[in-house]
Amino acid sequence: MSHRSAESDAGSLPAHPRRLDPPEDFPVTWPDPQDAELMWTHETEHSSPLVLPCHVAQRHWLADGMTAAARLYGAPLAGRRGVRINTYWYDTTLPLDAPPEDLARRAREGEALKAERGEDLARWWEERWQPELAQLLQHWAAADPDAWDDAALADWLVQSEGPFRRMWEIHFELVLCLFPTITAFGELAADLFGSDDDPISGHELLVGEGNATLQASLALWDLSRTALGHPEVLAALEERDPAAAERRLAGSAAGQAFWAAFRIWLSEYGQRPDERREALGANWDENPTVPLAMLRAHLEAPASHPLDGWRRRRAAREARTAEARQRLADYPAAVRTAFEDQLSRARYATKLVEDHNFHLDQKSFYWYRRAVLAAGQRLVQRGQLHRPEDVVFLELADIVQALAAAGDRDQLRQRVEAERAALERWASVSPPDRLGTERPSGLPTAPTPTPGPADGRWHGVPASPGVVQGRAHVAPSLAEASEVQPGDILVTVTTNPSWAPLFPVLGGLVTTVGSPLSHGAIVAREFGLPAVLAVASATAIIRTGDWLEVDGLRGTVTPIEEPG
Amino acid sequence: MDPAHSCPVIHWLTEEACQRPDIAGGKASALARLARHAQVPPGFAVAAGADVSLPAVAREVQHAYHRLASEPDATPWVAVRSSAAGEDGAAASFAGQLDTHLGVSGADAVLEAVRAVQASAASARAAVYRQTHQPASGSMPAAVLVQRLIPADAAIVAFSRDPMQPDGYSLAIHATLGLGESLVAGSVTPDRFTVRRRDLAVLAAECGGKGSMVVPDRRGGTKTVPVPRSVAGQFSLTEAQVAEVAQLVLRLEQVQGHPVDIEAAFWQDILYLLQCRPITTAAVSRSAGGAEHREARS
């Protein structure tokens, strides 16, 4: 592995650097020409591909939080840098330039710390990070920006940086402990049962733990059962526009009660941004278009309760766990103890892989949106913006500056319009996965896409077992996914937890990126949904209406004839 | 010597007669004598000269097995070993010369194992051994030891005097996970503890790679399985367990009146003594460990 800093000494790397030519429809102007020497990757793991100008600050804090946590755990990186290019976010990792013995010592100490926390995950989460998180959220939850003057509001925005940065540090301190914990259990299961006639895999024993996403989905399903009992509610829910639906629901007592119950659902599970491009990051409790669409999908879903399936999978998991314990019954106590300890830790980690997003990512983007909207309202009052939501087209520094001085009102409005136009322009372009200069560095890079199909099928990463045949529904974004029909196989890029409420109506899942430990894979297993991930270019090759067979155990996707 | 079916066939380790090598054989008589000083897995000797092809004798063996397997907290498995007179004496300290059957369960299987052990005791290999080390004790069936198999959490070999430290300053304990087969065969690198005899201070503790372990197989016998990577890096004994083994091996040295090496096992936190022999020159050289250890033994 090369430990030289690509930034300080890029030219002397013992590699064969290859400049990546951006596609014709994606011309790149680097903020700093030196940046073209680095290798940049399109980041989609944390929130949507949509990066509004107001999100730039969040993205930097996120990158810094990841750097801090990774360094704490001994990773040889100097930092992570991000840059917004043509409205998309690219980031790069800067390796740490230090003597090998220093790097080795850091790695050793960091790994030990990570392992220590991983072994005590429940305590770290429940007694350390979660309480701290609750305290950090008070910065926004307890604030009353309407009561403040412009300077106090600006000050509060500036001071938001500290809590937001800390949230991202906690996020990565936690997340970086989760995956090794789950991986270690997978290895243990492979060591213990991998060569048995009937091997037991780690995933079989981890499924069915339940999580906040499942809770949200189940609660929404319950609401859909309420709606089915009231024709006037059903009729009102046919309105796609939330405001229109709300107006029609207000016309009946059942409708009013339903809306009140829906608002309660939103207050519990709606503290998250809408990642559809046209929603411009609106929070669900602000604009519930997506949850209402999901509710409608539940109305068309088969009448079995999603929990039935979950209970079946949970029972299957318990049976397999009993089988595993039986096989170990005469093993040395140290092995049985290790199995039990690592199993309970890995189950906890599996739940947190999903729940951390609910508690951290979503809350962070939710409160950030609320904070900048408060500033947007003030800028409207000051005559500097047309509408409060326009504030999302400004970077945080510009918002603070606009609050501090009575600036040129036309200038702000022009910038808003220019950014809005840019966003529309780039929406139709697919951003390349990588930009800059490719060089073998020892640091992990994205796998080279290998479009299939080979032997008549596409191969991906098996992520959730089961075989299903169904109609493909290709939906690169959540907006397109809301038209999905019950039983469809969703073909998309990746799913983050915003998508999960959709899962109960799906037949299967195919994504172009992801791993067996990604959010989508874990939720798919929770719902018993066959899933194959990392099928390169799936969204480009497969078309809505194609019929597919998805084998989530073998990791194959096969085009089939539509069943007669 | 007369066929033995008129004499008692079964001698429990707790019985006085079992302490006689001419009846119970070397290994069983030694263990019976040590049972006062250490926890020994319950079991019985099939007396030397017992002809298990006689139905009456066979029934007695099967009956004894049923009794052993029906005791409270018993496991179904037993270990069936030769207790031939030449073994475990001061002149010859090697086990493994004769057949050993681990993880045997069911009365028929036990009877079969007893028969096989007797046959192997009579085999040419055993005969050669006796010719070179000790006069043969005749052609009658050898005594056989049937003991409950301890499904060990950790298997131990300990030397009351560390063979690598001729000054007699310390004792040595080797331990690994699971049954002792892998330790005795030298097929794993065990955890190694050097303990000062004077005050039982642990002078050195070295965690071995272990690699594999031997566990009882529900389908019969034993199986060798990998030690999970995350467990291999941990010591197979706690500090308290190391001290307990050290005390046992020193006590046995005192009882026997000469330095001893023992095989032992922890199961459910109880230390079981499986074997106790005088340390011989051969034992010292074989304790160099690793592959040579295996060569020396087989």
Coordinates of C-alpha atoms in Angstrom, one line a residue, chain A residues 184 186-188 190-192 195-197 326-327 329-336 338 342, chain B residues 77 151-154 177-178 213 215-216 218-219 223 225-231 234 267:
Chain A
A184 CA -16.8 -11.3 12.5
G186 CA -20.3 -14.3 9.6
E187 CA -16.7 -15.6 9.8
L188 CA -17.4 -17.4 13.0
A190 CA -18.4 -20.0 8.4
D191 CA -15.7 -21.5 10.6
L192 CA -18.2 -23.5 12.7
S195 CA -18.2 -27.3 5.9
D196 CA -21.3 -29.0 7.4
D197 CA -23.6 -31.0 5.0
Q326 CA -27.5 -28.2 19.1
R327 CA -24.5 -28.7 16.8
A329 CA -23.6 -28.6 22.3
D330 CA -20.5 -30.7 22.8
Y331 CA -18.0 -28.1 21.7
P332 CA -15.7 -26.5 24.2
A333 CA -17.4 -23.8 26.4
A334 CA -15.1 -21.1 25.0
V335 CA -16.5 -21.8 21.5
R336 CA -20.2 -21.8 22.7
A338 CA -18.0 -16.9 21.7
Q342 CA -21.0 -12.7 18.9
Chain B
W77 CA -19.9 -41.4 25.3
P151 CA -16.3 -33.6 26.4
A152 CA -13.5 -31.3 27.4
D153 CA -13.7 -27.6 27.2
A154 CA -9.9 -27.6 27.4
L177 CA -9.5 -26.5 23.1
G178 CA -11.5 -29.7 22.9
M213 CA -9.9 -29.1 17.8
V215 CA -14.9 -32.8 19.6
P216 CA -17.3 -35.7 20.2
R218 CA -23.0 -37.1 17.6
R219 CA -22.8 -39.7 14.8
K223 CA -14.3 -35.2 14.7
V225 CA -13.0 -29.2 13.3
P226 CA -11.3 -25.8 12.9
V227 CA -11.0 -23.6 16.0
P228 CA -12.9 -20.4 15.0
R229 CA -10.4 -17.6 14.2
S230 CA -11.8 -15.3 16.8
V231 CA -11.5 -18.0 19.6
Q234 CA -7.7 -16.5 23.4
W267 CA -15.2 -29.7 31.7

